[in-house]
Amino acid sequence: MTGIGALVARDLALAVRRRGEAGLTLAFFVMAAAIFPFGVGPDPLLLGSIAAGVVWVTALLASTISLDHLFRGDLEDGSLEILVLDHRPLEGVVAAKCLAHWLATGLPVVALAPLMALLLNFDMDAWWVLVLSLAIGTPALSLAGSVGASLVLGARRGGALTGLVVLPLCLPVMVFGVGAVEAALAGRPVLPHILIEAAILVAGAPLALKASAAALRIAVE
Amino acid sequence: MTGIGALVARDLALAVRRRGEAGLTLAFFVMAAAIFPFGVGPDPLLLGSIAAGVVWVTALLASTISLDHLFRGDLEDGSLEILVLDHRPLEGVVAAKCLAHWLATGLPVVALAPLMALLLNFDMDAWWVLVLSLAIGTPALSLAGSVGASLVLGARRGGALTGLVVLPLCLPVMVFGVGAVEAALAGRPVLPHILIEAAILVAGAPLALKASAAALRIAVE
Amino acid sequence: MAEFLDMGGDAATVWPAYGVTIAVLTGLLVASLRTYARRRRDLERLERTGRDNR
Amino acid sequence: MPLRLHSLASPARFDRFARRILPWTWVLAALLIPCGLLWGLAFSPADYQQGDTVRVMYVHVPSAWMAMACYALVALLSASFLVWKHQLAGIAALAAAPVGACFTATALVTGSLWGLPTWGTWWVWDARLTSVLVLFFLYLGYIALAGSFDDRSRGLRAASILAVVGVVNLPVIKFSVDWWNTLHQPASVLRLDGPAIHASMLWPLAITAAGFAAFFAALLVVRIRSELLAWRIEALMRRRSAGAA
Amino acid sequence: MAGDGERPHLLEAANLACERGGRLLFEGLSFSLPPGAAAVVTGENGSGKSSLLRIVAGLLPATEGRVAWRGEDCRREPGRWRREMVFLGHLDAVKPALSVRENLAFWGARDEKLLEEMGLAALAGLPAAMLSAGQRRRLALARVAARPGGCWLLDEPAAHLDETSSGRLERMIGHHLAQGGIAVVAAHTARGLGDALPIRLGPGT
Amino acid sequence: MAGDGERPHLLEAANLACERGGRLLFEGLSFSLPPGAAAVVTGENGSGKSSLLRIVAGLLPATEGRVAWRGEDCRREPGRWRREMVFLGHLDAVKPALSVRENLAFWGARDEKLLEEMGLAALAGLPAAMLSAGQRRRLALARVAARPGGCWLLDEPAAHLDETSSGRLERMIGHHLAQGGIAVVAAHTARGLGDALPIRLGPGT
Ligand code: HEM
Ligand SMILES: Nc1ncnc2c1ncn2[C@@H]1O[C@H](COP(=O)(O)OP(=O)(O)OP(=O)(O)O)[C@@H](O)[C@H]1O
Ligand SMILES: Nc1ncnc2c1ncn2[C@@H]1O[C@H](COP(=O)(O)OP(=O)(O)OP(=O)(O)O)[C@@H](O)[C@H]1O
Ligand SMILES: [Mg+2]
Ligand SMILES: [Mg+2]
C-alpha cells in the first residue's frame, strides 16, 4: 500500500493545475443561489426553510457538472491504460481521482455553505449541522459520481446519460444530509441522520471504488 | 453564405444521430427536478414558489454539463483545425455548434417546462411566461457557454477563468428570465423583462460568435 | 351491471387503472413475442443464406 | 470476457429448463390474473372510507411489489454475472429490466390515478412517490447504458455494474414511508408482525400478485430466448461482414 | 516572386520565419510551386515541419514573411484561399462515434470510390472508434483524397501505414499532382516523392 | 512450455486467439521469450498487432489461450505481474498541462538522466502541450526507459521519430535487453531489431 500516497499526491498535483473546474462549480453554485430567492420572494421565513435543501441540491448538481472530465482526459490521452496496468490497485487511483474531484467541487461548496446559508436567511444556530452534513455528504457524492463517470466512459456518449446514471446513486446521501439539517431546525436529535450519512459514506466508498475500477477496466478494452 | 446551411445540417446530424439522446435528456431533466423535493420537502405551495427557479437551474445545469464537450472533442481529434480552415466563416461553425447544443439541451427544457411546471404545482396562468422566458433565455445560455468553452481551450494551463467568464454572461439572462416569471405571478407587466432578455440575446449573439471564433483560432495555433 | 360499471362513482379512477395496467402488460407481452418471432425468422434466414466463413 | 459464440449457441440447459416451466407459468398467469382482477373488481368489498377506489389496490400494489422485486432480481443476476462470469445471468438481467420498468410505470400511473380521489391531487413529491420515480429512472439508465456501447458485451458489463450499485435505492423506496411523514400508506401486508388487512382483500391481492409473478416468469423466459437470438444474430452478421472483406 | 518559365506558380512562400517557444525555427525560407509540383519538408523532430505546414495553411501566423496562393496573400482573402487548401495534421480528425462512411460524409465526401481507393470498403459501416491506428489514418487520407486539384498540406501522411497503404498514398498524391494540384508533405524520408522540391529544416531538439 | 535450454522463459504465450468486431485476427499463436530476448510483431494495418500487445499486457481479454510471466498466469497474480510490465500504446499518455519533467515525475520517473538519454534535457521545463509529435513520443519513451529489466510492450515506438531518436530507441531497447529484460515490439519493419523473434500476423483490412 506504500504507493497509494504517491498516487494521491500525483493526482492532487494535477488537479491543482485545473482550477478552472473549481471556478465552474463555484459559478454554478453562486448562480443557483442567486436564482432561488427570486421565486420564493423576499419572505425570510420561507427562504430560510428551504435554504438547506437548496444548498444541498445545488451541491449535488454542481458536483455532477464536472463529472464528465473525471476520467475522459485520461482515456483520451492514453493515461488510463497505464493507470489500469499499474501494480498498485486501480481502486487507489480512483480514490485519488475522487479526492481531487472533491477538492475541486465539494470543498468549495462546504466552504461556501455558511455564506449561502447567511444569504438565504438560514437559521444560523443550525449552520454547523449544514456544514457537517455537507462535509460528510459531498465526498459520497464524488464517489457516486465517479461510478457514473466511469460507467459511461466506454459508451458512445456522456452528457445526459451521466446525469441519469449518477443522480439516482446520489439520492440516499442527500436524503439523510437534508434530514440532519431539518432535524436540527426542528430541535430533534441530529446524530442519527449524521450517523446514517457517515455509514453510507463508509460502507459505500469501497463499493463505489470497486465499481469504478471495474468500469474503467471495461473502458480501456 | 450558401455553405452555412450545410454546416448547420452537418452538426445537427452529428447531434441527432445519437439515437435516444433526446429521450435521455428528457429523462435527465425530470430526474434532476425530482431531486428538489427530496431537498426542500413535498409542500406543494413551497414547490410552486420555487418552480421557476428549479426549471431555470435545471436548464443551466443541462447546458453546462455538456459544455466541455462543445469544442474539446473537436480540438483533441483534430477536427477543429479543419473547421477553422473551412472556407465558410468560423462564426457559422460556432453558430451551428451552438444550435446543436441548444437543440440537445435547451429545447428539451423548453418543451418540458409546462409539464415540470404542472408537476411542481406552478401557477398555471403564468406557464406561458415561463416557457417564453426559457425559449429566449436558453439560446443565450448556449451562446455564453460557447464563449466560455472556447476560451478554456486557448488557456494553456486549464484556465481558472471559464467559470468566471460564463458567470457574468449567464447571470443577467437568468435574472431577467426569472424576473419575467415573477412579474407574471405578481400580476406586474411581463413585457419589460422579456424585452430586456431578448435584447441581451440579440445584442449578445454576434458578440458571442465573434468571441468564440477568435478564441478557437487561438486554440488551434 | 350499470352499477358495476359506475364503481360507486369512482369509475374514472378504477377503470383507467385496470385499463392501463392491462394495456401496458399486454403491450409488453405482444412486443416481446413479436420481437422473438422476428429474431427467429432473421436467424433462420441468416443460417440458410451463406455459409459461415471463419 | 468477450462473449464466446459457442457458449451462447447452445445454452442447452437453459432451454431444457425453459421448456419445462414455460407451459406452467403461462397457465398460472392466465388463470390467476383474471381471477384476481375479477375478484378485486367485483367480489371484494368496498372500503368503508375509500369506497370503490380501493379496488385500484389490486393492480397498484402487485405492480409496485413487482417493480421492486424485479429490480432486486436484476441486481442479483447482474452480480452473479459479474462475479461468476455467468453470461446467461447478465442476459437474463437485461431481459428482465424492461419488464420491471413497465411494472414501475404501471405502479406510478395507477398510484397517480388513485391519488386524485384520495389525496385530491394526482402527484405529490412525497418520498415514496419520488423514490419510485427514481427507480423508474434507474431502470431507464440501466437500459440506456446497456444500449449505448458499440460492443454489446461491454455494454452489458457496464450496465451490470450500475444495476448492482443501484441497489442502494431499494431501501430508500421500501422504508420511505417510515423515514418521512408521507401521505402514502405504510406497509400493511408485508410487515414483520403479519398482514394487517382483512382477508377478503388479502386474497384477491395475493392471487393477482402471484399471477403477476407467473406472468413475469413466462415473459422473462421468452425475452431471454429472444435476447440470446439477438446476440447470435449480431455475432453472425459481424462475422459475415468481416468475412466478406 | 516570378513564375517558373511560362507556368505561373500557384503557391509562393517568401522569406518565412517562425519563432516558437522562444526558439527561432527557421527564417528567410522561400519556395514556390507550379501546378503539379510537390515539396517534401524534412528535418529532425522539433525542427519546425509541422509549424511550417501550419503557417502555409494559415493556422499559425508566421513571425515574418508571407504566403501567397494564386498570387493572393492568404491573410487577405481567407475565403477563396481556403476553398482549395486541404490540411492533414498529425491528428486524424476522425469522429469515433460516426461510422467510416459517416465520417467522410461529415467532411462532405460522399463518393464511395474513395472508400475503395483507401481500402476502407470493408470497414465502411464500422464505428470509427473500432479502427486500428493505420485504418484511421487511411480514413483521414480519404478525406483529403476527396478534394484533389488544390493545395494539399500533409503532415507525415504515412504515419502508421503499412506497405500496401503507403503505396495507396503515393498513388493518391500522384493522381492529385497529375490533375495540376500541388502538395507540401512533411516526412522523415523523401521516399516515394523522388522528384519533389526538398525543403530541409534546421536542427531540431 | 519448456525453457530454451537452461534459461527459463520469462514470457510465455500459449495458443492465443483474438476475435474483434466479429473477425478472427489470429488463433493458435504461441511464443515464448527467455531473458534478454525480443519479439517483433509485424503485419498489415488491422492485422492485430496492437490487439496482441494489449492481450499480453492484460488490457484486453484473449478470446482463447493464456499468457504467463515468470510462470504465473497474468490473470491470477495481477499485482506481481504488473510491476514489471511496461506498456506503450499508440497514445503517448502525456499530460499537456504538465511540463516534460513533471510528466515523467507523474509516472514515477524522477531520474534526470532519462531526459538526457532521450534528448529532452533542453525541453525539460516546457509544458508538454508545446512539444512536437516526435518530442512527445520521446517523452513517452522516457517513461518506458525509466523501468528497464522487466517486460516492455511497445506499439510502434518509432512513430514520428527522426533518425537520431530512432537510434536512441534502439540503444534504449538494447540496454534493456542486456539487463535481462524482454521486449515485444509492434512495428511495420523489423529494422533495428535484427535478431528478434519475428511474429508475423495474418492479413489485415
Ligand atoms: C404515484 C403514486 C404512488 C406510488 C409511486 C406508489 C408506490 C407504492 C409502492 C412502491 C408500494 C409498495 C410498498 C411496499 O411493499 O412496501 C405501494 C404500496 C401501497 N400503496 Fe402505493 N403508491 C402510490 C399511490 C398510492 C395511493 C394514492 C394509495 C392510496 C391511498 C396507495 C396505497 C398503497 C397501499 C395500500 C399499498 C400497500 C402497502 C402495503 O400493504 O405494504 N398508493 N405503493
Ligand atoms: N504550441 C506551441 N507553443 C510553443 N512552442 C511550440 C508549440 N508547438 C511546437 N512548439 C515548438 O516548436 C518546435 C517545432 O515544432 P514542430 O511541431 O513544428 O516540429 P516538427 O518538425 O513537426 O517535429 P516532429 O517531427 O516531431 O513532428 C518544437 O521545438 C516545439 O517545442
Ligand atoms: N475496440 C475495438 N472494437 C472492435 N474491433 C476493434 C477494436 N479495435 C480494433 N478493432 C479491430 O481489430 C482489428 C485489429 O486492430 P489492431 O488495432 O490490433 O490492428 P493493428 O495491427 O495494430 O493495426 P495498425 O497497424 O493499423 O495499428 C482491426 O480490424 C480493427 O477494426
Ligand atoms: Mg510535426
Ligand atoms: Mg496498431
Coordinates of N, CA, C and O in Angstrom, one line a residue, chain F residues 10-109:
Chain F
L10 N 10.8 -16.3 -19.7 CA 10.1 -15.3 -18.8 C 8.7 -15.1 -19.2 O 7.8 -15.2 -18.4
L11 N 8.5 -14.9 -20.5 CA 7.1 -14.7 -21.0 C 6.7 -15.8 -21.9 O 7.4 -16.2 -22.8
E12 N 5.6 -16.4 -21.6 CA 5.1 -17.5 -22.4 C 3.6 -17.2 -22.8 O 2.8 -17.0 -22.0
A13 N 3.4 -17.2 -24.1 CA 2.0 -17.1 -24.6 C 1.7 -18.3 -25.3 O 2.4 -18.8 -26.1
A14 N 0.5 -18.9 -24.9 CA 0.2 -20.2 -25.4 C -1.2 -20.2 -26.1 O -2.1 -19.8 -25.5
N15 N -1.2 -20.5 -27.4 CA -2.4 -20.8 -28.1 C -3.4 -19.6 -28.1 O -4.6 -19.7 -27.9
L16 N -2.8 -18.4 -28.2 CA -3.6 -17.2 -28.1 C -4.5 -17.1 -29.4 O -4.1 -17.3 -30.5
A17 N -5.8 -16.6 -29.1 CA -6.7 -16.3 -30.2 C -7.3 -15.0 -29.8 O -7.5 -14.7 -28.7
C18 N -7.7 -14.2 -30.9 CA -8.3 -12.9 -30.6 C -9.4 -12.7 -31.7 O -9.1 -12.7 -32.9
E19 N -10.6 -12.4 -31.2 CA -11.6 -12.1 -32.2 C -12.1 -10.7 -31.8 O -12.4 -10.4 -30.7
R20 N -12.1 -9.8 -32.8 CA -12.6 -8.4 -32.6 C -13.5 -8.0 -33.7 O -13.2 -8.2 -34.9
G21 N -14.6 -7.4 -33.3 CA -15.6 -7.0 -34.3 C -16.0 -8.1 -35.2 O -16.2 -7.9 -36.4
G22 N -16.1 -9.3 -34.7 CA -16.5 -10.4 -35.5 C -15.5 -11.1 -36.4 O -15.8 -12.0 -37.1
R23 N -14.3 -10.5 -36.4 CA -13.2 -11.1 -37.2 C -12.2 -11.8 -36.4 O -11.8 -11.2 -35.4
L24 N -11.8 -13.0 -36.8 CA -10.8 -13.7 -36.0 C -9.4 -13.1 -36.5 O -9.0 -13.3 -37.7
L25 N -8.7 -12.4 -35.6 CA -7.5 -11.8 -36.0 C -6.4 -12.8 -36.1 O -5.6 -12.8 -37.0
F26 N -6.3 -13.6 -35.0 CA -5.3 -14.7 -35.1 C -5.8 -15.8 -34.1 O -6.6 -15.6 -33.3
E27 N -5.2 -17.0 -34.3 CA -5.5 -18.1 -33.4 C -4.3 -19.0 -33.3 O -3.5 -19.1 -34.2
G28 N -4.3 -19.8 -32.2 CA -3.2 -20.7 -32.1 C -1.8 -20.1 -32.0 O -0.8 -20.7 -32.4
L29 N -1.8 -18.9 -31.6 CA -0.5 -18.1 -31.6 C 0.3 -18.4 -30.3 O -0.2 -18.2 -29.2
S30 N 1.4 -19.0 -30.4 CA 2.2 -19.3 -29.2 C 3.7 -18.8 -29.4 O 4.2 -18.9 -30.5
F31 N 4.2 -18.2 -28.4 CA 5.6 -17.9 -28.4 C 6.1 -17.7 -27.0 O 5.3 -17.6 -26.1
S32 N 7.4 -17.8 -26.8 CA 7.9 -17.6 -25.5 C 9.3 -16.9 -25.6 O 10.0 -17.1 -26.6
L33 N 9.7 -16.2 -24.6 CA 10.9 -15.4 -24.7 C 11.7 -15.6 -23.4 O 11.2 -15.4 -22.3
P34 N 13.0 -15.9 -23.6 CA 13.9 -16.0 -22.5 C 14.4 -14.6 -22.1 O 14.2 -13.7 -22.9
P35 N 15.0 -14.5 -21.0 CA 15.6 -13.1 -20.6 C 16.5 -12.6 -21.7 O 17.2 -13.4 -22.3
G36 N 16.4 -11.3 -22.0 CA 17.2 -10.7 -22.9 C 16.8 -10.9 -24.4 O 17.5 -10.4 -25.3
A37 N 15.6 -11.5 -24.6 CA 15.2 -11.7 -26.0 C 14.1 -10.7 -26.3 O 13.4 -10.2 -25.4
A38 N 13.9 -10.4 -27.6 CA 12.9 -9.5 -28.1 C 12.1 -10.2 -29.1 O 12.6 -11.1 -29.8
A39 N 10.8 -9.8 -29.3 CA 10.0 -10.3 -30.4 C 9.5 -9.1 -31.1 O 9.2 -8.0 -30.5
V40 N 9.5 -9.2 -32.4 CA 8.9 -8.0 -33.2 C 7.7 -8.5 -34.0 O 7.7 -9.5 -34.7
V41 N 6.6 -7.8 -33.7 CA 5.3 -8.2 -34.3 C 5.1 -7.3 -35.5 O 5.0 -6.1 -35.4
T42 N 5.0 -8.0 -36.7 CA 4.7 -7.2 -37.9 C 3.4 -7.7 -38.5 O 2.9 -8.7 -38.1
G43 N 2.9 -6.9 -39.4 CA 1.7 -7.3 -40.1 C 1.0 -6.0 -40.6 O 1.4 -4.9 -40.3
E44 N 0.1 -6.2 -41.5 CA -0.6 -5.1 -42.1 C -1.4 -4.3 -41.1 O -1.6 -4.7 -40.0
N45 N -1.9 -3.2 -41.6 CA -2.9 -2.4 -40.7 C -4.1 -3.3 -40.4 O -4.7 -3.9 -41.3
G46 N -4.5 -3.3 -39.2 CA -5.7 -4.1 -38.8 C -5.4 -5.6 -38.7 O -6.3 -6.4 -38.6
S47 N -4.1 -6.0 -38.7 CA -3.9 -7.4 -38.6 C -3.9 -7.9 -37.1 O -3.9 -9.1 -36.9
G48 N -3.8 -6.9 -36.2 CA -4.0 -7.3 -34.8 C -2.7 -7.1 -34.0 O -2.6 -7.7 -32.9
K49 N -1.8 -6.3 -34.5 CA -0.6 -6.1 -33.7 C -0.9 -5.5 -32.3 O -0.5 -6.0 -31.3
S50 N -1.6 -4.4 -32.4 CA -2.0 -3.7 -31.1 C -2.8 -4.6 -30.2 O -2.6 -4.6 -29.0
S51 N -3.7 -5.4 -30.9 CA -4.6 -6.2 -30.1 C -3.7 -7.3 -29.3 O -3.9 -7.5 -28.1
L52 N -2.7 -7.8 -30.0 CA -1.9 -8.8 -29.4 C -1.1 -8.2 -28.2 O -1.1 -8.8 -27.1
L53 N -0.6 -7.0 -28.4 CA 0.1 -6.3 -27.3 C -0.8 -6.1 -26.1 O -0.4 -6.2 -25.0
R54 N -2.0 -5.7 -26.4 CA -2.9 -5.4 -25.3 C -3.3 -6.7 -24.6 O -3.6 -6.6 -23.4
I55 N -3.4 -7.8 -25.3 CA -3.7 -9.0 -24.6 C -2.5 -9.4 -23.7 O -2.8 -9.7 -22.5
V56 N -1.3 -9.3 -24.2 CA -0.2 -9.6 -23.4 C -0.1 -8.7 -22.2 O 0.2 -9.1 -21.0
A57 N -0.5 -7.4 -22.4 CA -0.4 -6.5 -21.2 C -1.5 -6.8 -20.2 O -1.4 -6.4 -19.1
G58 N -2.6 -7.5 -20.7 CA -3.7 -7.7 -19.8 C -4.8 -6.6 -19.9 O -5.7 -6.6 -19.0
L59 N -4.7 -5.8 -20.9 CA -5.7 -4.8 -21.1 C -7.0 -5.4 -21.8 O -8.1 -5.0 -21.5
L60 N -6.7 -6.4 -22.6 CA -7.8 -7.0 -23.4 C -7.8 -8.5 -23.1 O -6.8 -9.1 -23.1
P61 N -9.0 -9.0 -22.8 CA -9.0 -10.4 -22.5 C -8.9 -11.2 -23.8 O -9.5 -10.8 -24.8
A62 N -8.0 -12.2 -23.8 CA -7.9 -13.0 -25.0 C -9.2 -13.8 -25.2 O -9.8 -14.2 -24.3
T63 N -9.5 -14.1 -26.5 CA -10.7 -14.9 -26.8 C -10.3 -16.3 -26.3 O -11.2 -17.1 -25.9
E64 N -9.1 -16.7 -26.5 CA -8.6 -18.0 -26.1 C -7.1 -18.0 -25.7 O -6.4 -17.1 -26.2
G65 N -6.7 -18.9 -25.0 CA -5.3 -19.0 -24.7 C -4.9 -18.3 -23.4 O -5.7 -17.7 -22.8
R66 N -3.6 -18.4 -23.0 CA -3.2 -17.7 -21.8 C -1.8 -17.2 -22.0 O -1.0 -17.6 -22.8
V67 N -1.5 -16.2 -21.1 CA -0.2 -15.6 -21.1 C 0.4 -15.8 -19.7 O -0.3 -15.6 -18.7
A68 N 1.7 -16.2 -19.7 CA 2.3 -16.3 -18.3 C 3.6 -15.5 -18.3 O 4.3 -15.5 -19.2
W69 N 3.8 -14.9 -17.1 CA 5.0 -14.2 -16.9 C 5.7 -14.8 -15.7 O 5.0 -14.9 -14.6
R70 N 7.0 -15.2 -15.8 CA 7.6 -15.9 -14.8 C 6.8 -17.1 -14.3 O 6.7 -17.4 -13.1
G71 N 6.2 -17.7 -15.3 CA 5.4 -19.0 -15.0 C 4.1 -18.8 -14.3 O 3.3 -19.7 -14.1
E72 N 3.7 -17.5 -14.1 CA 2.4 -17.3 -13.4 C 1.4 -16.7 -14.4 O 1.7 -15.8 -15.2
D73 N 0.2 -17.2 -14.4 CA -0.9 -16.7 -15.2 C -1.1 -15.2 -14.9 O -1.3 -14.9 -13.7
C74 N -1.2 -14.4 -15.9 CA -1.3 -12.9 -15.6 C -2.6 -12.6 -14.9 O -2.7 -11.6 -14.2
R75 N -3.6 -13.4 -15.2 CA -4.9 -13.0 -14.7 C -4.9 -13.3 -13.2 O -5.6 -12.7 -12.4
R76 N -4.2 -14.3 -12.7 CA -4.2 -14.7 -11.3 C -3.5 -13.7 -10.4 O -4.0 -13.4 -9.3
E77 N -2.4 -13.3 -10.8 CA -1.5 -12.5 -9.9 C -1.3 -11.1 -10.5 O -0.1 -10.8 -10.8
P78 N -2.3 -10.4 -10.6 CA -2.1 -9.1 -11.3 C -1.1 -8.2 -10.7 O -0.3 -7.5 -11.4
G79 N -1.0 -8.2 -9.4 CA 0.0 -7.3 -8.7 C 1.4 -7.6 -9.1 O 2.1 -6.7 -9.7
R80 N 1.9 -8.8 -8.9 CA 3.3 -9.1 -9.2 C 3.5 -9.0 -10.7 O 4.6 -8.5 -11.1
W81 N 2.6 -9.5 -11.4 CA 2.7 -9.5 -12.9 C 2.9 -8.1 -13.4 O 3.8 -7.8 -14.3
R82 N 2.2 -7.1 -12.9 CA 2.1 -5.8 -13.5 C 3.3 -4.9 -13.1 O 3.6 -4.0 -13.8
R83 N 3.9 -5.3 -12.0 CA 5.0 -4.4 -11.5 C 6.1 -4.3 -12.6 O 6.8 -3.3 -12.7
E84 N 6.3 -5.4 -13.3 CA 7.4 -5.5 -14.2 C 7.0 -5.3 -15.7 O 7.8 -5.4 -16.6
M85 N 5.8 -5.0 -15.9 CA 5.2 -4.9 -17.2 C 5.1 -3.4 -17.6 O 4.5 -2.6 -16.9
V86 N 5.7 -3.0 -18.7 CA 5.6 -1.6 -19.1 C 4.9 -1.6 -20.5 O 5.4 -2.2 -21.4
F87 N 3.9 -0.8 -20.6 CA 3.1 -0.8 -21.9 C 3.2 0.6 -22.5 O 3.0 1.6 -21.8
L88 N 3.5 0.6 -23.8 CA 3.4 1.9 -24.5 C 2.5 1.7 -25.8 O 2.9 0.9 -26.6
G89 N 1.4 2.3 -25.8 CA 0.4 2.1 -26.9 C 0.6 3.1 -28.0 O 1.7 3.8 -28.1
H90 N -0.4 3.2 -28.9 CA -0.3 4.3 -29.9 C -0.4 5.6 -29.3 O 0.2 6.6 -29.8
L91 N -1.0 5.7 -28.1 CA -1.2 7.0 -27.5 C 0.0 7.2 -26.5 O 0.6 6.3 -26.0
D92 N 0.4 8.5 -26.3 CA 1.6 8.8 -25.6 C 1.4 8.9 -24.1 O 2.4 8.9 -23.3
A93 N 0.2 9.0 -23.6 CA 0.0 9.2 -22.1 C 0.7 10.3 -21.6 O 1.4 10.2 -20.5
V94 N 0.7 11.4 -22.3 CA 1.4 12.6 -21.9 C 0.3 13.7 -21.4 O -0.7 13.8 -22.1
K95 N 0.5 14.3 -20.3 CA -0.4 15.3 -19.8 C 0.0 16.7 -20.3 O 1.1 17.2 -19.9
P96 N -0.8 17.3 -21.2 CA -0.3 18.5 -21.8 C -0.1 19.6 -20.8 O 0.7 20.5 -21.0
A97 N -0.8 19.6 -19.7 CA -0.7 20.7 -18.7 C 0.5 20.6 -17.9 O 1.0 21.7 -17.4
L98 N 1.2 19.5 -17.8 CA 2.4 19.3 -17.0 C 3.6 19.6 -17.9 O 3.6 19.4 -19.1
S99 N 4.7 20.0 -17.3 CA 5.9 20.1 -18.1 C 6.5 18.7 -18.3 O 6.1 17.7 -17.8
V100 N 7.5 18.7 -19.2 CA 8.2 17.4 -19.5 C 8.7 16.7 -18.3 O 8.4 15.6 -18.0
R101 N 9.4 17.5 -17.4 CA 9.9 16.9 -16.2 C 8.8 16.4 -15.3 O 8.8 15.3 -14.8
E102 N 7.7 17.2 -15.2 CA 6.6 16.8 -14.3 C 5.9 15.6 -14.9 O 5.4 14.8 -14.1
N103 N 5.8 15.5 -16.2 CA 5.2 14.4 -16.8 C 5.9 13.1 -16.4 O 5.3 12.1 -16.0
L104 N 7.2 13.1 -16.4 CA 8.0 11.9 -16.0 C 7.8 11.7 -14.5 O 7.6 10.5 -14.1
A105 N 7.8 12.7 -13.7 CA 7.6 12.5 -12.3 C 6.2 11.9 -12.1 O 6.0 11.1 -11.2
F106 N 5.2 12.3 -12.9 CA 3.9 11.8 -12.8 C 3.8 10.3 -12.8 O 3.1 9.6 -12.2
W107 N 4.7 9.8 -13.7 CA 4.8 8.3 -13.8 C 5.9 7.7 -12.9 O 6.3 6.6 -13.1
G108 N 6.3 8.5 -12.0 CA 7.3 8.0 -11.0 C 8.7 8.0 -11.5 O 9.6 7.3 -10.9
A109 N 9.0 8.6 -12.6 CA 10.4 8.6 -13.1 C 11.0 10.0 -12.9 O 10.7 11.0 -13.5

